[in-house]
Amino acid sequence: MTVEAGAWQEERVAGRVWTVRLDPYGRPSAGAVKLSCSRPACAGQRFADGAAAGRKAAVGHVNMHLAHIRAGGGPRGEAWCACRAADCAWHTPDPEAGRRGGARPVAGSVRCGGPVVLTVYADRTGRLWRIAEMCARCAAATLDCRTLDTAPPPARPGRAADRPAPEREPADNTARAGESVAALFSDRLPSPAGAASPAPAAGPTSVPRARTATASGRGRQWGKIAQRTVPRDLEPDTLRNELIELGDAFRAYQQRTEPDPALLAELHERKARAFALWADVRGDASLREEAKRAEKAAHTTREMQDNRVGRIIGGTGSGDEPVVERLLTQKQAMHARTVLEYVEAHAPHPEAEVRLAVLMLTLRAARAGTGNVTGQDLTGWLQDDAERVLDQLVAADWLHLPGTVAEALASQPENPTAITVPTLMPEQPRPFTFGKTTRSKLSGWAQKGVGDRKIRKKKLGAATRLLALYAAAHTSPDGRLGHPEDDGLPLNQAAAFCALLPDQVAEHVELLVAADWLTDADATGGRLRGRLAERILPLGGLL
């Protein structure tokens, strides 16, 4: 049986990958792009009339490949996960860690699961498309990845129709004569505790009950958790039973169709307690490290859930407070405050209009020193001051444009202006550590604040808009400005960021109250107090 399984796995083939890219071609100011495909048979194409035409051709090229794949039978059930072959770099936080001299992931540390699926990934910037055969779990973990088709389970060789399965195999894994056997992934394997006898029927969300060992094991329960076998002689019995039940609970969770972060966090907390006790019993340092990892995983899972969907604290305490969909996670809000501090320190002129332009352009170019803006963006941020402010930034050598300021103000969404901020180029010291997804989130957050409909309707100036963003970035989960114990924000710090004097802040606070941005606000006693209006709570920065 072992030889047959090994031979079957060796026959599996690497998952196919098609990558379609759009890259600049020639001088950046020309706006030409080059379309290339990873398949050698596909010739490159060049588009002199801009990225819009290139994107349209790229989408057509991707659809052409998808049509050929479907005509050829779709994804292959016997394929290895292409994401796993790339060290799971498509969905890990730092995909370069295993590529450029960094430590590569330990073999077996990334657990694939589920059937092979055909997926298509589209980069949000409209520069990269990828078609791949990968496992369902990696597809679910990859941002902006869409599953198009699922491969049928492959037939496992070595199962002749006239050769019955060995009687000692578990009933769930035995092939009937003439039937194929689906590939088994980590989330589909039954608990080792159930290998001794068939398990009773269970619902889709039930947790398998631990089985007892054979007579040779003296009736003691056994199982596996975190790829470790729970010893039959482990004492006390309550610890052994808890570890076995936890292993089954984690496997049951992997089979869920929808994630439940609260349940997952509870499982990690139980695992941390159980492994800590196991480490005390056995004196094994690796068990204690596993307990620490589980504790950290529980904290991270709860933090992610609280950041994404958090209840407003400070309410009635009845548990019926409204749920707020946060635009930024707590870590992303921390990065937002870092950007605000950087802009205050590095804006080439102290006036509010220049500082607002520097903030918005920095968020566009934070990762590579380059970005795209349109005339509508610039006039939306700066209104009638756009031309004067851009002239100041270009004269100070803080901003480089491919043409004139007038051309930048006239640029349209289909042909945006490519800006360059020299101090943010990759060869310069990096002021920010966030990735492209966080950069996009932060830029969207600032755009929503500056372009808020009530702020635009009241035609509030640059200083008031800066104060609105500063207030939103420095709030507690209940929407109050500052930490609960701090009685608001230091007035002098808020004034310095907005290029105002401290005694000028009050009039801008009144404007934000009138625009339904702040409530219960005042700027007395050297503190800026208040709370974000209910409609602004999603923009709150979660101190």
Coordinates of C-alpha atoms in Angstrom, one line a residue:
M1 CA 0.0 0.0 0.0
T2 CA 2.8 2.4 0.9
V3 CA 4.6 1.8 -2.4
E4 CA 1.5 2.3 -4.4
A5 CA 0.7 5.6 -2.6
G6 CA 4.2 6.9 -3.2
A7 CA 4.2 5.9 -6.9
W8 CA 0.8 7.7 -7.3
Q9 CA 2.2 10.9 -5.8
E10 CA 5.3 10.8 -8.0
E11 CA 3.0 10.8 -11.0
R12 CA 1.4 14.1 -10.1
V13 CA 2.5 17.0 -12.3
A14 CA 3.2 20.6 -11.5
G15 CA 0.3 23.0 -11.7
R16 CA 0.3 25.2 -14.8
V17 CA 0.7 28.9 -14.6
W18 CA 0.0 31.6 -17.2
T19 CA 1.2 35.1 -16.3
V20 CA 0.2 38.2 -18.4
R21 CA 1.9 41.5 -17.6
L22 CA 1.7 45.1 -18.6
D23 CA 4.9 47.1 -18.3
P24 CA 6.0 50.6 -19.3
Y25 CA 7.6 50.8 -22.6
G26 CA 10.0 53.6 -23.7
R27 CA 10.0 56.9 -21.9
P28 CA 7.5 57.1 -19.0
S29 CA 6.1 60.4 -20.3
A30 CA 5.1 58.7 -23.6
G31 CA 2.6 56.5 -21.8
A32 CA 3.3 53.4 -24.0
V33 CA 3.0 49.9 -22.5
K34 CA 4.2 46.5 -23.4
L35 CA 2.0 43.3 -23.0
S36 CA 3.9 40.1 -22.3
C37 CA 2.8 36.5 -21.5
S38 CA 4.8 33.8 -19.8
R39 CA 3.9 31.3 -22.5
P40 CA 6.7 31.2 -25.0
A41 CA 4.3 30.8 -27.9
C42 CA 2.6 34.1 -27.1
A43 CA 4.4 37.1 -28.8
G44 CA 4.7 40.4 -26.9
Q45 CA 2.6 43.4 -28.0
R46 CA 3.2 47.1 -27.6
F47 CA 0.5 49.8 -27.3
A48 CA 1.5 53.4 -27.9
D49 CA -1.9 54.8 -27.1
G50 CA -1.7 54.1 -23.3
A51 CA -2.5 51.7 -20.6
A52 CA -6.2 51.5 -21.2
A53 CA -5.7 49.8 -24.6
G54 CA -3.1 47.5 -23.0
R55 CA -5.5 46.4 -20.3
K56 CA -8.2 45.7 -22.7
A57 CA -5.8 43.5 -24.8
A58 CA -4.5 41.8 -21.6
V59 CA -8.1 40.9 -20.5
G60 CA -8.7 39.5 -24.0
H61 CA -5.5 37.5 -23.9
V62 CA -6.4 36.0 -20.5
N63 CA -9.9 35.0 -21.8
M64 CA -8.3 33.4 -24.8
H65 CA -6.1 31.2 -22.5
L66 CA -9.1 30.4 -20.3
A67 CA -11.1 29.3 -23.4
H68 CA -8.2 27.0 -24.4
I69 CA -7.9 25.5 -20.9
R70 CA -11.6 24.7 -20.8
A71 CA -11.5 23.2 -24.2
G72 CA -8.6 21.0 -23.1
G73 CA -10.6 19.6 -20.1
G74 CA -10.1 22.3 -17.5
P75 CA -7.9 22.0 -14.4
R76 CA -6.2 18.7 -13.8
G77 CA -7.0 16.8 -10.6
E78 CA -3.5 15.2 -10.6
A79 CA -1.7 18.5 -10.6
W80 CA 0.4 19.8 -7.6
C81 CA -0.6 23.2 -6.2
A82 CA 1.3 25.9 -8.3
C83 CA 1.2 28.3 -5.3
R84 CA 2.9 25.7 -3.1
A85 CA 5.5 25.3 -5.8
A86 CA 6.2 29.0 -5.5
D87 CA 6.7 28.7 -1.7
C88 CA 3.1 30.0 -1.3
A89 CA 4.4 33.5 -2.1
W90 CA 1.1 34.5 -3.7
H91 CA -0.6 34.8 -0.3
T92 CA 2.2 35.2 2.3
P93 CA 2.8 38.7 3.8
D94 CA 6.4 38.9 2.5
P95 CA 6.6 37.0 -0.8
E96 CA 10.2 38.0 -1.3
A97 CA 11.4 36.4 2.0
G98 CA 12.0 33.1 0.3
R99 CA 13.3 34.5 -3.0
R100 CA 16.1 36.9 -2.5
G101 CA 18.5 35.4 0.0
G102 CA 15.9 35.2 2.8
A103 CA 15.0 32.1 4.8
R104 CA 12.8 29.8 2.7
P105 CA 9.7 28.3 4.3
V106 CA 10.4 25.1 6.1
A107 CA 9.2 22.0 4.1
G108 CA 5.8 21.0 5.3
S109 CA 5.1 24.3 7.1
V110 CA 2.6 25.4 4.5
R111 CA -0.4 23.1 4.4
C112 CA -2.3 22.9 1.2
G113 CA -5.8 21.5 1.1
G114 CA -8.9 20.8 -1.0
P115 CA -9.2 19.9 -4.6
V116 CA -7.3 21.4 -7.5
V117 CA -9.0 24.5 -8.9
L118 CA -8.5 26.8 -11.9
T119 CA -8.0 30.4 -10.7
V120 CA -7.5 33.8 -12.2
Y121 CA -5.8 36.6 -10.2
A122 CA -6.0 40.3 -11.3
D123 CA -3.7 42.8 -9.6
R124 CA -5.6 45.8 -8.4
T125 CA -3.3 48.2 -10.3
G126 CA -4.2 46.6 -13.6
R127 CA -0.7 45.5 -14.4
L128 CA -0.7 41.7 -13.7
W129 CA -3.0 38.8 -14.4
R130 CA -2.3 35.2 -13.5
I131 CA -4.0 31.9 -14.3
A132 CA -3.0 29.0 -12.2
E133 CA -3.9 25.4 -11.1
M134 CA -3.7 25.5 -7.4
C135 CA -5.3 23.9 -4.3
A136 CA -8.6 25.4 -3.0
R137 CA -7.0 26.5 0.3
C138 CA -4.3 28.6 -1.3
A139 CA -6.9 30.1 -3.7
A140 CA -9.0 31.1 -0.7
A141 CA -6.0 32.7 1.0
T142 CA -4.9 34.7 -2.0
L143 CA -6.3 38.2 -2.2
D144 CA -8.2 39.1 -5.4
C145 CA -8.0 35.5 -6.6
R146 CA -11.2 34.1 -8.2
T147 CA -11.9 30.4 -8.6
L148 CA -13.3 29.5 -12.0
D149 CA -13.5 25.7 -12.1
T150 CA -12.8 22.7 -9.9
A151 CA -11.0 19.6 -11.1
P152 CA -12.6 16.2 -10.7
P153 CA -10.8 13.9 -8.3
P154 CA -7.9 11.9 -9.9
A155 CA -7.9 8.2 -10.1
R156 CA -5.2 6.6 -8.0
P157 CA -3.3 3.8 -9.8
G158 CA -2.7 0.5 -8.3
R159 CA -6.4 -0.2 -7.6
A160 CA -7.4 -2.9 -10.1
A161 CA -11.1 -3.7 -10.4
D162 CA -10.4 -7.3 -9.6
R163 CA -8.2 -6.6 -6.6
P164 CA -10.2 -6.0 -3.3
A165 CA -8.9 -3.4 -0.8
P166 CA -7.1 -4.8 2.2
E167 CA -9.5 -5.5 5.0
R168 CA -7.5 -3.6 7.6
E169 CA -7.9 -0.3 5.8
P170 CA -10.4 2.2 7.3
A171 CA -13.8 2.1 5.7
D172 CA -13.7 5.8 4.7
N173 CA -10.6 5.4 2.6
T174 CA -11.3 2.1 1.0
A175 CA -12.0 2.1 -2.8
R176 CA -14.7 -0.1 -4.1
A177 CA -14.0 -2.2 -7.2
G178 CA -13.8 0.0 -10.3
E179 CA -14.1 3.3 -8.4
S180 CA -11.6 6.1 -8.3
V181 CA -10.1 7.5 -5.1
A182 CA -10.0 11.2 -4.4
A183 CA -6.7 12.8 -3.4
L184 CA -6.4 13.2 0.3
F185 CA -5.3 16.5 1.7
S186 CA -4.5 17.5 5.3
D187 CA -8.0 18.9 5.9
R188 CA -9.7 15.7 4.6
L189 CA -7.7 13.1 6.5
P190 CA -9.6 11.5 9.4
S191 CA -8.3 11.8 12.9
P192 CA -5.8 9.0 13.6
A193 CA -8.0 8.3 16.6
G194 CA -10.6 7.1 14.2
A195 CA -8.4 4.7 12.3
A196 CA -9.2 1.8 14.6
S197 CA -12.9 1.6 13.8
P198 CA -15.4 3.3 11.5
A199 CA -16.7 6.7 12.7
P200 CA -20.5 7.2 13.1
A201 CA -22.2 9.5 10.7
A202 CA -21.7 13.2 11.6
G203 CA -23.2 16.4 10.3
P204 CA -21.1 18.9 8.3
T205 CA -20.2 21.0 11.4
S206 CA -19.9 18.2 14.0
V207 CA -16.6 17.4 15.6
P208 CA -15.5 13.7 15.3
R209 CA -15.3 12.0 18.6
A210 CA -12.0 10.5 19.7
R211 CA -11.6 6.7 19.2
T212 CA -10.1 4.2 21.5
A213 CA -7.0 2.2 20.5
T214 CA -6.9 -1.5 19.9
A215 CA -6.4 -4.1 22.6
S216 CA -2.6 -3.8 22.4
G217 CA -3.0 -0.1 23.4
R218 CA -4.9 -1.2 26.5
G219 CA -8.0 0.8 25.5
R220 CA -6.2 4.2 25.8
Q221 CA -7.3 7.0 23.4
W222 CA -4.9 8.4 20.9
G223 CA -4.8 11.0 18.1
K224 CA -2.9 13.8 16.4
I225 CA -2.7 17.5 16.7
A226 CA -0.3 19.9 14.9
Q227 CA 1.3 16.9 13.2
R228 CA 2.2 15.4 16.6
T229 CA 0.9 12.1 17.9
V230 CA -0.7 12.3 21.3
P231 CA 1.0 9.5 23.3
R232 CA -1.2 6.8 24.8
D233 CA 0.6 7.0 28.1
L234 CA 0.2 10.7 28.5
E235 CA -1.0 11.8 31.9
P236 CA -3.3 13.2 33.1
D237 CA -6.1 11.7 31.1
T238 CA -7.9 15.1 30.9
L239 CA -4.9 16.5 29.0
R240 CA -4.7 13.6 26.6
N241 CA -8.4 13.8 25.9
E242 CA -8.3 17.6 25.4
L243 CA -5.4 17.2 22.9
I244 CA -7.3 14.5 20.9
E245 CA -10.5 16.5 20.9
L246 CA -8.6 19.7 19.8
G247 CA -7.0 17.8 16.9
D248 CA -10.4 16.6 15.7
A249 CA -11.9 20.1 16.2
F250 CA -9.2 21.8 14.1
R251 CA -9.7 19.2 11.3
A252 CA -13.5 19.8 11.5
Y253 CA -12.9 23.6 11.2
Q254 CA -10.8 23.1 8.1
Q255 CA -13.8 21.5 6.5
R256 CA -16.1 24.4 7.1
T257 CA -17.4 26.3 4.1
E258 CA -17.3 29.6 5.9
P259 CA -14.7 30.9 8.3
D260 CA -15.5 31.6 11.9
P261 CA -12.7 33.8 13.5
A262 CA -14.3 33.6 16.9
L263 CA -14.3 29.8 16.9
L264 CA -10.8 29.7 15.5
A265 CA -9.5 32.0 18.2
E266 CA -11.1 29.9 20.9
L267 CA -9.5 26.7 19.4
H268 CA -6.0 28.4 19.4
E269 CA -6.5 29.5 23.0
R270 CA -7.4 26.0 24.1
K271 CA -4.4 24.7 22.1
A272 CA -2.1 27.2 23.9
R273 CA -3.2 26.1 27.3
A274 CA -3.1 22.4 26.4
F275 CA 0.4 22.6 24.9
A276 CA 1.7 24.6 27.8
L277 CA 0.6 21.9 30.2
W278 CA 2.0 19.2 27.9
A279 CA 5.3 21.0 27.9
D280 CA 5.3 21.1 31.7
V281 CA 4.5 17.3 31.9
R282 CA 7.1 16.3 29.3
G283 CA 9.7 19.0 29.8
D284 CA 9.8 19.6 26.0
A285 CA 10.8 23.1 24.9
S286 CA 9.4 22.6 21.4
L287 CA 5.9 22.0 23.0
R288 CA 6.2 25.3 24.8
E289 CA 7.2 27.1 21.6
E290 CA 4.1 25.6 20.0
A291 CA 2.0 26.9 22.9
K292 CA 3.4 30.4 22.3
R293 CA 2.6 30.2 18.6
A294 CA -1.0 29.2 19.4
E295 CA -1.4 32.0 21.8
K296 CA -0.1 34.5 19.3
A297 CA -2.4 33.0 16.6
A298 CA -5.4 33.4 18.9
H299 CA -4.5 37.1 19.6
T300 CA -4.0 37.8 15.9
T301 CA -7.2 36.1 14.9
R302 CA -9.2 38.1 17.5
E303 CA -7.4 41.3 16.5
M304 CA -8.2 40.8 12.8
Q305 CA -11.9 40.2 13.6
D306 CA -12.0 43.2 15.9
N307 CA -10.3 45.4 13.3
R308 CA -12.6 44.3 10.5
V309 CA -15.9 44.2 12.4
G310 CA -15.8 45.8 15.8
R311 CA -18.6 46.7 18.3
I312 CA -18.7 50.2 19.5
I313 CA -17.5 50.3 23.1
G314 CA -19.0 52.6 25.6
G315 CA -22.6 51.9 24.6
T316 CA -25.4 50.6 26.7
G317 CA -23.6 47.3 27.5
S318 CA -26.5 45.3 26.3
G319 CA -24.6 43.7 23.4
D320 CA -26.9 45.3 20.9
E321 CA -24.5 48.1 19.8
P322 CA -24.2 48.5 16.0
V323 CA -21.4 46.8 14.2
V324 CA -18.9 49.1 12.4
E325 CA -17.1 47.9 9.2
R326 CA -13.7 49.5 9.6
L327 CA -11.9 50.7 6.5
L328 CA -8.5 50.3 8.1
T329 CA -7.2 47.6 10.5
Q330 CA -5.4 48.7 13.6
K331 CA -2.0 48.1 12.0
Q332 CA -3.0 50.0 8.9
A333 CA -4.1 52.9 11.1
M334 CA -0.7 52.9 12.7
H335 CA 0.8 53.2 9.3
A336 CA -1.5 56.0 8.5
R337 CA -0.3 58.0 11.5
T338 CA 3.3 57.3 10.4
V339 CA 2.5 58.9 7.0
L340 CA 1.0 61.9 8.7
E341 CA 4.1 62.4 10.8
Y342 CA 6.3 62.0 7.7
V343 CA 4.3 64.6 5.8
E344 CA 4.5 67.1 8.6
A345 CA 8.3 66.7 8.8
H346 CA 9.0 66.6 5.0
A347 CA 6.6 69.0 3.3
P348 CA 8.7 71.6 1.4
H349 CA 6.4 74.5 2.5
P350 CA 4.5 74.9 5.8
E351 CA 1.2 76.1 4.3
A352 CA -1.8 73.8 4.6
E353 CA -2.5 73.5 0.9
V354 CA 1.0 72.3 0.2
R355 CA 0.9 69.8 3.1
L356 CA -2.4 68.4 1.9
A357 CA -1.0 67.9 -1.6
V358 CA 2.2 66.3 -0.2
L359 CA 0.0 63.9 1.9
M360 CA -2.1 62.7 -1.1
L361 CA 0.8 62.5 -3.5
T362 CA 2.9 60.6 -0.9
L363 CA 0.2 58.0 -0.5
R364 CA 0.1 57.6 -4.3
A365 CA 3.9 57.1 -4.6
A366 CA 4.8 55.6 -1.2
R367 CA 5.9 52.2 -2.4
A368 CA 8.1 52.9 -5.5
G369 CA 8.4 56.7 -5.7
T370 CA 6.0 56.8 -8.6
G371 CA 2.3 56.9 -9.1
N372 CA -0.6 58.2 -11.2
V373 CA -2.8 61.2 -10.7
T374 CA -5.5 62.9 -12.8
G375 CA -6.5 66.5 -13.1
Q376 CA -9.7 65.6 -11.3
D377 CA -7.7 64.3 -8.4
L378 CA -5.6 67.5 -8.1
T379 CA -8.5 69.9 -8.4
G380 CA -10.6 67.8 -6.0
W381 CA -7.9 68.0 -3.3
L382 CA -6.8 71.6 -3.9
Q383 CA -9.7 73.3 -5.7
D384 CA -8.5 76.7 -7.2
D385 CA -5.0 76.4 -5.6
A386 CA -4.0 73.3 -7.6
E387 CA -1.8 75.0 -10.2
R388 CA 0.0 77.3 -7.6
V389 CA 0.7 74.4 -5.2
L390 CA 2.0 72.1 -8.0
D391 CA 4.3 74.9 -9.2
Q392 CA 5.7 75.2 -5.7
L393 CA 6.3 71.4 -5.4
V394 CA 8.0 71.3 -8.8
A395 CA 10.1 74.4 -8.0
A396 CA 11.2 72.8 -4.7
D397 CA 12.3 69.6 -6.6
W398 CA 9.9 67.6 -4.4
L399 CA 7.8 66.5 -7.4
H400 CA 8.8 65.6 -10.9
L401 CA 6.2 65.7 -13.7
P402 CA 6.6 64.3 -17.3
G403 CA 5.2 67.5 -18.7
T404 CA 3.9 70.8 -17.6
V405 CA 1.7 71.6 -14.6
A406 CA -1.1 72.6 -17.1
E407 CA -0.9 69.2 -18.8
A408 CA -1.1 67.4 -15.4
L409 CA -4.2 69.4 -14.5
A410 CA -5.8 68.5 -17.9
S411 CA -5.0 64.7 -17.7
Q412 CA -8.0 62.4 -17.8
P413 CA -8.6 59.0 -16.0
E414 CA -7.9 57.1 -19.2
N415 CA -4.5 58.8 -19.5
P416 CA -3.3 59.8 -16.0
T417 CA -0.1 61.7 -15.3
A418 CA 2.8 59.6 -14.0
I419 CA 4.3 61.5 -11.1
T420 CA 7.7 60.9 -9.4
V421 CA 8.6 61.8 -5.9
P422 CA 12.5 61.5 -5.7
T423 CA 12.7 61.2 -1.9
L424 CA 10.5 58.0 -2.1
M425 CA 12.4 56.2 -4.9
P426 CA 13.7 52.7 -4.0
E427 CA 17.3 53.8 -3.9
Q428 CA 16.5 56.3 -1.1
P429 CA 16.1 55.3 2.6
R430 CA 12.7 53.8 3.0
P431 CA 10.4 55.8 5.3
F432 CA 7.6 53.3 5.2
T433 CA 7.4 49.5 5.7
F434 CA 4.0 48.7 4.5
G435 CA 3.2 46.8 1.3
K436 CA 1.2 47.6 -1.8
T437 CA -2.1 46.4 -0.4
T438 CA -1.8 48.7 2.7
R439 CA -0.6 51.6 0.5
S440 CA -3.8 51.2 -1.6
K441 CA -5.9 51.1 1.6
L442 CA -4.3 54.2 3.1
S443 CA -4.7 56.1 -0.2
G444 CA -8.4 55.1 -0.3
W445 CA -8.9 56.1 3.3
A446 CA -7.4 59.6 2.7
Q447 CA -9.3 60.0 -0.5
K448 CA -12.6 59.2 1.3
G449 CA -11.8 61.8 4.0
V450 CA -10.7 64.6 1.7
G451 CA -13.5 63.9 -0.8
D452 CA -16.3 63.5 1.8
R453 CA -19.5 64.7 0.2
K454 CA -20.4 67.1 3.1
I455 CA -16.8 68.5 3.2
R456 CA -17.0 69.1 -0.6
K457 CA -20.5 70.6 -0.4
K458 CA -19.4 73.1 2.2
K459 CA -16.1 73.8 0.3
L460 CA -14.0 73.4 3.4
G461 CA -10.4 74.5 2.9
A462 CA -7.1 72.5 3.1
A463 CA -6.5 73.1 6.9
T464 CA -10.0 71.9 7.8
R465 CA -9.5 68.8 5.6
L466 CA -6.2 68.1 7.3
L467 CA -7.8 68.4 10.7
A468 CA -10.6 66.0 9.6
L469 CA -8.0 63.3 8.6
Y470 CA -5.9 63.9 11.7
A471 CA -8.9 63.5 14.0
A472 CA -10.0 60.3 12.2
A473 CA -6.5 58.8 12.5
H474 CA -6.4 59.4 16.2
T475 CA -9.6 57.8 17.6
S476 CA -10.4 55.1 20.1
P477 CA -12.7 52.2 18.9
D478 CA -15.8 54.1 20.2
G479 CA -14.9 57.1 18.0
R480 CA -13.6 59.4 20.7
L481 CA -10.5 61.5 19.9
G482 CA -7.4 60.1 21.6
H483 CA -7.1 57.3 24.2
P484 CA -9.9 57.2 26.8
E485 CA -7.5 58.1 29.6
D486 CA -6.0 61.0 27.7
D487 CA -9.0 63.4 27.6
G488 CA -8.6 64.1 23.9
L489 CA -5.6 65.1 21.8
P490 CA -2.9 67.6 22.4
L491 CA -4.2 70.8 20.7
N492 CA -0.7 72.0 19.8
Q493 CA 0.1 68.8 17.9
A494 CA -3.1 68.9 15.9
A495 CA -2.5 72.6 15.1
A496 CA 1.1 71.9 14.0
F497 CA 0.0 69.2 11.6
C498 CA -2.7 71.4 10.0
A499 CA -0.3 74.4 9.7
L500 CA -2.5 76.4 12.2
L501 CA -1.9 78.3 15.4
P502 CA -3.5 76.5 18.5
D503 CA -6.1 79.3 18.9
Q504 CA -7.2 78.9 15.3
V505 CA -8.2 75.3 15.7
A506 CA -11.6 76.0 17.3
E507 CA -13.1 77.7 14.2
H508 CA -12.1 74.7 12.0
V509 CA -13.6 72.3 14.6
E510 CA -16.9 74.2 14.3
L511 CA -16.8 73.7 10.6
L512 CA -16.3 69.9 11.0
V513 CA -19.2 69.8 13.5
A514 CA -21.4 71.6 10.9
A515 CA -20.2 69.1 8.3
D516 CA -21.3 66.2 10.6
W517 CA -17.7 65.0 10.9
L518 CA -17.3 65.6 14.7
T519 CA -19.8 65.7 17.6
D520 CA -19.4 67.0 21.1
A521 CA -16.2 68.8 20.1
D522 CA -14.3 71.6 21.7
A523 CA -10.7 72.9 21.7
T524 CA -10.3 74.4 25.2
G525 CA -7.7 73.8 27.9
G526 CA -5.0 72.8 25.4
R527 CA -6.9 69.6 24.4
L528 CA -8.9 68.8 21.3
R529 CA -11.9 66.7 22.4
G530 CA -14.8 65.2 20.6
R531 CA -16.1 62.1 18.9
L532 CA -16.4 61.1 15.2
A533 CA -20.0 61.3 13.9
E534 CA -21.7 58.0 13.4
R535 CA -21.3 58.2 9.6
I536 CA -17.5 58.7 9.9
L537 CA -16.9 55.8 12.3
P538 CA -15.7 53.5 9.5
L539 CA -12.8 55.9 8.9
G540 CA -11.7 55.8 12.6
G541 CA -8.1 54.9 13.1
L542 CA -8.3 52.7 16.2
L543 CA -5.6 53.8 18.5

